[in-house]
PDB file of C-alpha atoms in Angstrom:
ATOM      1  CA  MET H   1       0.000   0.000   0.000  1.00 37.00           C
ATOM      2  CA  ASN H   2       2.882   2.374   0.700  1.00 41.00           C
ATOM      3  CA  GLU H   3       4.119   1.979  -2.870  1.00 43.00           C
ATOM      4  CA  VAL H   4       0.879   3.458  -4.243  1.00 43.00           C
ATOM      5  CA  GLN H   5       1.430   6.725  -2.397  1.00 44.00           C
ATOM      6  CA  GLN H   6       4.344   7.711  -4.624  1.00 79.00           C
ATOM      7  CA  PHE H   7       1.818   8.527  -7.368  1.00 87.00           C
ATOM      8  CA  PRO H   8      -0.664  11.427  -7.187  1.00 86.00           C
ATOM      9  CA  VAL H   9      -4.323  10.782  -6.446  1.00 85.00           C
ATOM     10  CA  SER H  10      -7.469  12.879  -6.736  1.00 82.00           C
ATOM     11  CA  GLU H  11      -9.129  14.623  -3.800  1.00 83.00           C
ATOM     12  CA  GLN H  12     -11.315  11.540  -3.497  1.00 84.00           C
ATOM     13  CA  GLY H  13      -8.241   9.286  -3.323  1.00 84.00           C
ATOM     14  CA  GLU H  14      -8.654   7.900  -6.843  1.00 90.00           C
ATOM     15  CA  PRO H  15      -5.580   6.905  -8.910  1.00 92.00           C
ATOM     16  CA  LYS H  16      -5.701   9.952 -11.177  1.00 93.00           C
ATOM     17  CA  VAL H  17      -3.132  12.527 -12.292  1.00 94.00           C
ATOM     18  CA  GLU H  18      -3.496  15.918 -13.983  1.00 96.00           C
ATOM     19  CA  GLY H  19      -0.514  17.372 -15.773  1.00 97.00           C
ATOM     20  CA  LEU H  20       1.169  18.677 -18.897  1.00 98.00           C
ATOM     21  CA  VAL H  21       2.232  16.298 -21.659  1.00 97.00           C
ATOM     22  CA  LEU H  22       5.973  16.769 -22.108  1.00 97.00           C
ATOM     23  CA  SER H  23       6.713  13.986 -24.580  1.00 95.00           C
ATOM     24  CA  MET H  24       6.036  10.431 -25.656  1.00 93.00           C
ATOM     25  CA  ILE H  25       8.664   7.852 -26.563  1.00 90.00           C
ATOM     26  CA  ASP H  26       8.109   4.617 -28.487  1.00 86.00           C
ATOM     27  CA  TYR H  27       7.978   1.464 -26.412  1.00 85.00           C
ATOM     28  CA  GLU H  28       7.645  -1.858 -28.178  1.00 80.00           C
ATOM     29  CA  ASP H  29       4.988  -2.324 -30.870  1.00 81.00           C
ATOM     30  CA  ARG H  30       2.472   0.557 -30.926  1.00 88.00           C
ATOM     31  CA  ASN H  31       3.001   1.242 -27.226  1.00 90.00           C
ATOM     32  CA  GLY H  32       4.401   4.406 -25.716  1.00 92.00           C
ATOM     33  CA  ILE H  33       5.651   5.970 -22.528  1.00 93.00           C
ATOM     34  CA  LEU H  34       4.192   9.376 -21.762  1.00 94.00           C
ATOM     35  CA  HIS H  35       6.117  11.879 -19.678  1.00 96.00           C
ATOM     36  CA  ILE H  36       3.619  13.935 -17.690  1.00 96.00           C
ATOM     37  CA  ALA H  37       4.593  16.931 -15.551  1.00 97.00           C
ATOM     38  CA  THR H  38       2.707  17.930 -12.438  1.00 97.00           C
ATOM     39  CA  PRO H  39       3.809  21.036 -10.507  1.00 97.00           C
ATOM     40  CA  GLU H  40       5.884  18.799  -8.225  1.00 95.00           C
ATOM     41  CA  LYS H  41       7.255  15.979 -10.380  1.00 95.00           C
ATOM     42  CA  VAL H  42       7.608  14.433 -13.838  1.00 96.00           C
ATOM     43  CA  TYR H  43       5.992  10.984 -14.109  1.00 94.00           C
ATOM     44  CA  SER H  44       6.300   8.175 -16.638  1.00 92.00           C
ATOM     45  CA  VAL H  45       3.072   6.560 -17.813  1.00 93.00           C
ATOM     46  CA  TYR H  46       3.041   3.310 -19.766  1.00 92.00           C
ATOM     47  CA  ALA H  47       0.395   3.566 -22.477  1.00 92.00           C
ATOM     48  CA  ARG H  48      -0.328   0.222 -24.125  1.00 91.00           C
ATOM     49  CA  GLY H  49      -1.429   0.446 -27.754  1.00 89.00           C
ATOM     50  CA  ILE H  50      -1.537   4.256 -27.694  1.00 91.00           C
ATOM     51  CA  GLN H  51       0.072   4.530 -31.141  1.00 86.00           C
ATOM     52  CA  SER H  52      -2.552   2.320 -32.757  1.00 87.00           C
ATOM     53  CA  GLN H  53      -4.946   4.187 -35.053  1.00 84.00           C
ATOM     54  CA  SER H  54      -7.886   2.604 -33.250  1.00 84.00           C
ATOM     55  CA  SER H  55      -6.712   3.547 -29.742  1.00 89.00           C
ATOM     56  CA  LYS H  56      -9.147   5.758 -27.832  1.00 90.00           C
ATOM     57  CA  ASN H  57      -6.194   7.069 -25.832  1.00 92.00           C
ATOM     58  CA  ARG H  58      -4.272   8.496 -28.799  1.00 91.00           C
ATOM     59  CA  ARG H  59      -5.485  12.018 -28.062  1.00 93.00           C
ATOM     60  CA  LEU H  60      -3.849  11.819 -24.617  1.00 93.00           C
ATOM     61  CA  ALA H  61      -0.414  11.807 -26.266  1.00 92.00           C
ATOM     62  CA  MET H  62      -0.982  15.133 -28.004  1.00 91.00           C
ATOM     63  CA  PRO H  63       1.834  17.574 -27.292  1.00 91.00           C
ATOM     64  CA  PHE H  64       1.084  21.055 -25.905  1.00 96.00           C
ATOM     65  CA  SER H  65      -1.828  19.810 -23.818  1.00 97.00           C
ATOM     66  CA  ARG H  66      -2.987  19.420 -20.225  1.00 98.00           C
ATOM     67  CA  VAL H  67      -4.591  16.071 -19.493  1.00 97.00           C
ATOM     68  CA  ILE H  68      -6.192  14.070 -16.716  1.00 96.00           C
ATOM     69  CA  LEU H  69      -5.176  10.405 -16.693  1.00 96.00           C
ATOM     70  CA  ASN H  70      -6.673   7.455 -14.848  1.00 95.00           C
ATOM     71  CA  TYR H  71      -4.070   4.793 -14.105  1.00 93.00           C
ATOM     72  CA  ASP H  72      -3.652   1.370 -12.544  1.00 91.00           C
ATOM     73  CA  PRO H  73      -1.570   1.876  -9.371  1.00 82.00           C
ATOM     74  CA  LYS H  74      -0.722  -1.833  -9.096  1.00 80.00           C
ATOM     75  CA  TYR H  75       1.172  -2.118 -12.386  1.00 80.00           C
ATOM     76  CA  SER H  76       4.569  -0.896 -11.189  1.00 76.00           C
ATOM     77  CA  LYS H  77       6.103   1.111  -8.390  1.00 77.00           C
ATOM     78  CA  ASN H  78       8.129   3.087 -10.976  1.00 82.00           C
ATOM     79  CA  MET H  79       5.595   3.722 -13.721  1.00 88.00           C
ATOM     80  CA  MET H  80       1.859   4.310 -14.017  1.00 92.00           C
ATOM     81  CA  PHE H  81      -0.218   2.133 -16.337  1.00 93.00           C
ATOM     82  CA  LEU H  82      -2.637   4.224 -18.389  1.00 93.00           C
ATOM     83  CA  ILE H  83      -6.290   3.174 -18.356  1.00 94.00           C
ATOM     84  CA  ASN H  84      -8.000   6.199 -19.916  1.00 95.00           C
ATOM     85  CA  GLY H  85      -8.294   9.932 -19.513  1.00 95.00           C
ATOM     86  CA  SER H  86      -9.336  13.240 -21.002  1.00 96.00           C
ATOM     87  CA  VAL H  87      -7.725  16.268 -22.617  1.00 96.00           C
ATOM     88  CA  GLU H  88      -8.540  19.263 -20.434  1.00 97.00           C
ATOM     89  CA  LYS H  89      -6.859  21.894 -22.599  1.00 97.00           C
ATOM     90  CA  SER H  90      -5.091  21.740 -25.953  1.00 97.00           C
ATOM     91  CA  TYR H  91      -2.731  24.510 -27.046  1.00 98.00           C
ATOM     92  CA  TRP H  92      -2.574  23.162 -30.568  1.00 97.00           C
ATOM     93  CA  LYS H  93      -1.456  26.412 -32.207  1.00 97.00           C
ATOM     94  CA  VAL H  94       2.063  25.820 -30.831  1.00 97.00           C
ATOM     95  CA  GLY H  95       2.401  23.171 -33.529  1.00 96.00           C
ATOM     96  CA  GLU H  96       1.566  25.670 -36.283  1.00 96.00           C
ATOM     97  CA  SER H  97       4.769  27.652 -35.715  1.00 95.00           C
ATOM     98  CA  LEU H  98       8.049  25.880 -36.408  1.00 96.00           C
ATOM     99  CA  GLU H  99       9.868  28.337 -34.133  1.00 96.00           C
ATOM    100  CA  MET H 100       7.466  27.944 -31.202  1.00 97.00           C
ATOM    101  CA  GLN H 101       7.263  24.180 -31.665  1.00 97.00           C
ATOM    102  CA  THR H 102      11.069  24.015 -31.476  1.00 97.00           C
ATOM    103  CA  VAL H 103      11.155  26.257 -28.397  1.00 98.00           C
ATOM    104  CA  SER H 104       8.541  24.048 -26.732  1.00 98.00           C
ATOM    105  CA  SER H 105      10.604  20.947 -27.497  1.00 97.00           C
ATOM    106  CA  ILE H 106      13.637  22.581 -25.889  1.00 98.00           C
ATOM    107  CA  LEU H 107      11.724  23.669 -22.787  1.00 98.00           C
ATOM    108  CA  THR H 108      10.130  20.264 -22.224  1.00 97.00           C
ATOM    109  CA  SER H 109      13.467  18.481 -22.665  1.00 96.00           C
ATOM    110  CA  LEU H 110      15.055  20.838 -20.127  1.00 97.00           C
ATOM    111  CA  ILE H 111      12.289  20.108 -17.629  1.00 97.00           C
ATOM    112  CA  GLU H 112      12.683  16.361 -18.168  1.00 96.00           C
ATOM    113  CA  SER H 113      16.426  16.702 -17.546  1.00 96.00           C
ATOM    114  CA  PHE H 114      16.501  19.173 -14.651  1.00 97.00           C
ATOM    115  CA  GLY H 115      13.129  18.701 -12.983  1.00 96.00           C
ATOM    116  CA  ILE H 116       9.958  20.660 -12.372  1.00 97.00           C
ATOM    117  CA  ASP H 117       8.588  22.985  -9.709  1.00 97.00           C
ATOM    118  CA  PRO H 118       5.330  24.963  -9.473  1.00 97.00           C
ATOM    119  CA  ASP H 119       6.833  28.082 -11.112  1.00 97.00           C
ATOM    120  CA  LEU H 120       8.300  26.170 -14.062  1.00 98.00           C
ATOM    121  CA  TYR H 121       5.015  24.313 -14.492  1.00 98.00           C
ATOM    122  CA  ALA H 122       3.051  27.575 -14.544  1.00 98.00           C
ATOM    123  CA  HIS H 123       5.463  29.180 -17.025  1.00 98.00           C
ATOM    124  CA  LEU H 124       5.329  26.207 -19.411  1.00 98.00           C
ATOM    125  CA  GLU H 125       1.543  26.273 -19.569  1.00 98.00           C
ATOM    126  CA  ALA H 126       1.630  30.090 -19.818  1.00 98.00           C
ATOM    127  CA  PHE H 127       4.054  29.772 -22.747  1.00 98.00           C
ATOM    128  CA  TRP H 128       1.681  27.410 -24.561  1.00 98.00           C
ATOM    129  CA  SER H 129      -1.353  29.536 -23.697  1.00 98.00           C
ATOM    130  CA  SER H 130       0.316  32.738 -24.917  1.00 98.00           C
ATOM    131  CA  VAL H 131       1.195  31.121 -28.251  1.00 98.00           C
ATOM    132  CA  GLN H 132      -2.398  29.868 -28.527  1.00 98.00           C
ATOM    133  CA  GLN H 133      -3.562  33.477 -28.119  1.00 98.00           C
ATOM    134  CA  SER H 134      -0.894  34.766 -30.574  1.00 97.00           C
ATOM    135  CA  GLU H 135       0.812  36.747 -27.785  1.00 97.00           C
ATOM    136  CA  MET H 136       4.349  35.905 -28.879  1.00 97.00           C
ATOM    137  CA  ASN H 137       6.132  38.536 -26.808  1.00 97.00           C
ATOM    138  CA  ARG H 138       4.514  37.221 -23.644  1.00 97.00           C
ATOM    139  CA  ALA H 139       5.220  33.644 -24.735  1.00 98.00           C
ATOM    140  CA  LEU H 140       8.930  34.324 -25.136  1.00 98.00           C
ATOM    141  CA  LEU H 141       9.081  36.000 -21.726  1.00 98.00           C
ATOM    142  CA  HIS H 142       7.706  32.820 -20.158  1.00 98.00           C
ATOM    143  CA  ALA H 143      10.235  30.760 -22.158  1.00 98.00           C
ATOM    144  CA  CYS H 144      13.081  32.973 -20.910  1.00 98.00           C
ATOM    145  CA  ARG H 145      11.765  32.689 -17.371  1.00 98.00           C
ATOM    146  CA  ILE H 146      11.854  28.881 -17.590  1.00 98.00           C
ATOM    147  CA  VAL H 147      15.501  28.934 -18.667  1.00 98.00           C
ATOM    148  CA  THR H 148      16.529  31.346 -15.903  1.00 98.00           C
ATOM    149  CA  GLY H 149      14.570  29.223 -13.426  1.00 98.00           C
ATOM    150  CA  ILE H 150      16.592  26.182 -14.438  1.00 98.00           C
ATOM    151  CA  LEU H 151      19.820  28.197 -14.227  1.00 98.00           C
ATOM    152  CA  LYS H 152      18.892  29.017 -10.629  1.00 97.00           C
ATOM    153  CA  LYS H 153      18.111  25.358  -9.895  1.00 96.00           C
ATOM    154  CA  THR H 154      21.528  24.318 -11.203  1.00 97.00           C
ATOM    155  CA  GLY H 155      23.420  27.149  -9.505  1.00 97.00           C
ATOM    156  CA  THR H 156      24.626  28.559 -12.823  1.00 97.00           C
ATOM    157  CA  ILE H 157      22.640  31.798 -12.954  1.00 98.00           C
ATOM    158  CA  MET H 158      24.581  34.843 -14.161  1.00 97.00           C
ATOM    159  CA  ASP H 159      25.757  37.543 -11.741  1.00 97.00           C
ATOM    160  CA  VAL H 160      23.872  40.705 -12.671  1.00 97.00           C
ATOM    161  CA  ASP H 161      24.741  42.865  -9.651  1.00 96.00           C
ATOM    162  CA  GLU H 162      28.174  44.191 -10.636  1.00 96.00           C
ATOM    163  CA  CYS H 163      31.205  43.641 -12.836  1.00 97.00           C
ATOM    164  CA  VAL H 164      32.391  40.132 -12.016  1.00 97.00           C
ATOM    165  CA  VAL H 165      36.015  41.174 -12.570  1.00 96.00           C
ATOM    166  CA  CYS H 166      36.377  44.388 -10.559  1.00 96.00           C
ATOM    167  CA  GLN H 167      33.031  44.555  -8.672  1.00 96.00           C
ATOM    168  CA  THR H 168      32.195  48.033  -9.940  1.00 94.00           C
ATOM    169  CA  LYS H 169      28.507  48.775 -10.425  1.00 94.00           C
ATOM    170  CA  THR H 170      29.073  51.520 -13.001  1.00 91.00           C
ATOM    171  CA  LYS H 171      29.802  51.481 -16.730  1.00 94.00           C
ATOM    172  CA  ILE H 172      28.464  47.939 -17.169  1.00 97.00           C
ATOM    173  CA  ALA H 173      28.842  47.253 -20.883  1.00 97.00           C
ATOM    174  CA  GLY H 174      28.027  43.615 -21.435  1.00 97.00           C
ATOM    175  CA  ILE H 175      28.211  40.088 -20.138  1.00 97.00           C
ATOM    176  CA  SER H 176      30.944  37.475 -19.977  1.00 97.00           C
ATOM    177  CA  ILE H 177      29.860  33.867 -20.344  1.00 95.00           C
ATOM    178  CA  GLU H 178      33.331  32.724 -19.290  1.00 94.00           C
ATOM    179  CA  ASN H 179      33.498  34.871 -16.145  1.00 95.00           C
ATOM    180  CA  GLY H 180      29.863  34.300 -15.229  1.00 97.00           C
ATOM    181  CA  GLY H 181      28.117  37.649 -15.380  1.00 97.00           C
ATOM    182  CA  PHE H 182      28.127  41.382 -16.054  1.00 98.00           C
ATOM    183  CA  VAL H 183      31.381  43.094 -17.005  1.00 97.00           C
ATOM    184  CA  CYS H 184      32.220  46.790 -17.152  1.00 97.00           C
ATOM    185  CA  LYS H 185      33.531  48.585 -20.204  1.00 95.00           C
ATOM    186  CA  GLU H 186      37.129  48.257 -19.028  1.00 96.00           C
ATOM    187  CA  HIS H 187      36.970  44.485 -18.608  1.00 96.00           C
ATOM    188  CA  LEU H 188      34.789  43.590 -21.582  1.00 96.00           C
ATOM    189  CA  ASP H 189      36.795  41.236 -23.815  1.00 94.00           C
ATOM    190  CA  PRO H 190      35.051  40.277 -27.081  1.00 93.00           C
ATOM    191  CA  GLU H 191      38.012  38.060 -28.010  1.00 92.00           C
ATOM    192  CA  GLN H 192      37.076  35.630 -25.233  1.00 91.00           C
ATOM    193  CA  GLY H 193      33.417  35.713 -26.209  1.00 92.00           C
ATOM    194  CA  ASP H 194      32.117  38.560 -24.045  1.00 95.00           C
ATOM    195  CA  GLN H 195      28.995  40.133 -25.522  1.00 95.00           C
ATOM    196  CA  ILE H 196      28.199  43.844 -25.672  1.00 95.00           C
ATOM    197  CA  PHE H 197      24.654  44.488 -24.413  1.00 96.00           C
ATOM    198  CA  SER H 198      22.581  47.603 -24.896  1.00 94.00           C
ATOM    199  CA  ARG H 199      21.383  49.411 -21.777  1.00 93.00           C
ATOM    200  CA  ASP H 200      17.870  48.087 -22.368  1.00 93.00           C
ATOM    201  CA  ASP H 201      19.093  44.503 -22.644  1.00 95.00           C
ATOM    202  CA  LEU H 202      21.155  44.855 -19.457  1.00 96.00           C
ATOM    203  CA  ILE H 203      18.080  46.128 -17.604  1.00 95.00           C
ATOM    204  CA  LYS H 204      15.957  43.387 -19.163  1.00 96.00           C
ATOM    205  CA  LEU H 205      18.384  40.626 -18.167  1.00 97.00           C
ATOM    206  CA  ARG H 206      18.731  41.927 -14.625  1.00 97.00           C
ATOM    207  CA  GLY H 207      14.946  42.076 -14.306  1.00 96.00           C
ATOM    208  CA  LEU H 208      14.597  38.551 -15.672  1.00 97.00           C
ATOM    209  CA  VAL H 209      17.005  37.232 -13.043  1.00 97.00           C
ATOM    210  CA  LYS H 210      15.954  39.362 -10.068  1.00 96.00           C
ATOM    211  CA  ILE H 211      12.217  40.020 -10.301  1.00 95.00           C
ATOM    212  CA  ARG H 212       9.977  37.785  -8.187  1.00 93.00           C
ATOM    213  CA  GLU H 213       7.048  35.858  -9.611  1.00 93.00           C
ATOM    214  CA  ASP H 214       4.545  38.290  -8.083  1.00 92.00           C
ATOM    215  CA  GLN H 215       6.276  41.170  -9.889  1.00 93.00           C
ATOM    216  CA  LEU H 216       6.274  39.568 -13.332  1.00 92.00           C
ATOM    217  CA  ASP H 217       3.985  42.208 -14.868  1.00 92.00           C
ATOM    218  CA  VAL H 218       6.954  44.599 -14.867  1.00 93.00           C
ATOM    219  CA  LEU H 219       8.651  42.469 -17.530  1.00 95.00           C
ATOM    220  CA  TYR H 220       5.751  42.418 -19.997  1.00 93.00           C
ATOM    221  CA  SER H 221       6.678  45.878 -21.302  1.00 92.00           C
ATOM    222  CA  PHE H 222      10.066  44.675 -22.567  1.00 95.00           C
ATOM    223  CA  GLN H 223      10.610  43.266 -26.040  1.00 95.00           C
ATOM    224  CA  TRP H 224      11.452  39.547 -25.915  1.00 96.00           C
ATOM    225  CA  ASP H 225      12.787  37.693 -28.929  1.00 95.00           C
ATOM    226  CA  LEU H 226      14.386  34.440 -30.042  1.00 96.00           C
ATOM    227  CA  PRO H 227      17.991  35.754 -30.070  1.00 95.00           C
ATOM    228  CA  PHE H 228      17.686  36.687 -26.382  1.00 96.00           C
ATOM    229  CA  LEU H 229      16.300  33.230 -25.581  1.00 97.00           C
ATOM    230  CA  VAL H 230      19.141  31.622 -27.549  1.00 97.00           C
ATOM    231  CA  PHE H 231      21.653  33.626 -25.503  1.00 97.00           C
ATOM    232  CA  LEU H 232      20.156  32.171 -22.305  1.00 98.00           C
ATOM    233  CA  LEU H 233      20.214  28.665 -23.758  1.00 98.00           C
ATOM    234  CA  ASP H 234      23.851  29.046 -24.826  1.00 97.00           C
ATOM    235  CA  TRP H 235      24.635  30.108 -21.256  1.00 97.00           C
ATOM    236  CA  LEU H 236      22.864  27.032 -19.862  1.00 97.00           C
ATOM    237  CA  VAL H 237      24.662  24.689 -22.261  1.00 97.00           C
ATOM    238  CA  TYR H 238      28.067  26.208 -21.484  1.00 96.00           C
ATOM    239  CA  HIS H 239      27.795  26.294 -17.697  1.00 97.00           C
ATOM    240  CA  ASN H 240      26.070  22.920 -17.302  1.00 96.00           C
ATOM    241  CA  ASP H 241      28.067  21.028 -19.947  1.00 95.00           C
ATOM    242  CA  TYR H 242      24.701  20.035 -21.357  1.00 95.00           C
ATOM    243  CA  ARG H 243      23.905  18.869 -24.880  1.00 92.00           C
ATOM    244  CA  LEU H 244      20.739  20.422 -26.276  1.00 92.00           C
ATOM    245  CA  LYS H 245      19.874  18.740 -29.559  1.00 86.00           C
ATOM    246  CA  SER H 246      17.307  21.242 -30.848  1.00 93.00           C
ATOM    247  CA  LEU H 247      19.333  24.390 -30.113  1.00 96.00           C
ATOM    248  CA  ASP H 248      21.292  24.324 -33.378  1.00 94.00           C
ATOM    249  CA  PHE H 249      18.034  23.946 -35.294  1.00 95.00           C
ATOM    250  CA  LEU H 250      16.507  26.880 -33.414  1.00 96.00           C
ATOM    251  CA  LYS H 251      19.514  28.990 -34.374  1.00 94.00           C
ATOM    252  CA  MET H 252      18.873  28.155 -38.021  1.00 93.00           C
ATOM    253  CA  LEU H 253      15.387  29.637 -37.630  1.00 91.00           C
ATOM    254  CA  LEU H 254      16.644  32.984 -36.344  1.00 88.00           C
ATOM    255  CA  PRO H 255      16.024  35.914 -38.668  1.00 76.00           C
ATOM    256  CA  LYS H 256      19.071  36.712 -40.756  1.00 67.00           C
ATOM    257  CA  ARG H 257      20.786  39.973 -39.856  1.00 51.00           C
ATOM    258  CA  THR H 258      21.171  42.399 -42.712  1.00 42.00           C
ATOM    259  CA  ALA H 259      24.428  44.208 -43.227  1.00 41.00           C
ATOM    260  CA  ALA H 260      24.527  47.793 -41.978  1.00 38.00           C
TER     261      ALA H 260
END
């Protein structure tokens, strides 16, 4: 009986879980394993026959959706066994944009690798919801917030309080991925990969790192874009020695810069 308690249950004590569909991987013939995120944990759910055209559960494997699943708690202590369920919300428009679909794939893979918490869960669904409503600026803010949240979880967040070389708080000119944070004009070294940031981008990055969840409205007025998200992802890859398969593809989708 104690083994059952590792899985979530409904308020009535039923073996039921509500969460976001992160991914599905093939498992034997026409079967699959769903990865479902709740605000506290990512679970694996064995779904027999889910890839069959006649399966009534096929819709439960749809990406960009929030589902409720009924499962057999006696199947395994490590994995739920899917019985049936329902799709509570589908953010299907994410799949209509190659850029947003790729970003979603990156975010879900990061969550599967580094874990979930209530803030990351809320930001992932807010990212999907914003894309569904064609609010791309808001969507990219939530994507950036997920990456910075994971940087905090891994202890690799950038120092945005002062120059990391001389500790001055004035004349900040950019950021050093090698040194781990802001650098002043005197210590900015493009030859080692330091990046010059505009004043607005410095303020935006500091706000992204420092502002609490209950102050998030302050960040909606900034302009968020794919290059800024890619910068954050490059930082995560560098400081966590992490391989992110879809990042190179996302970079290919960035708008080409025209010569001045």
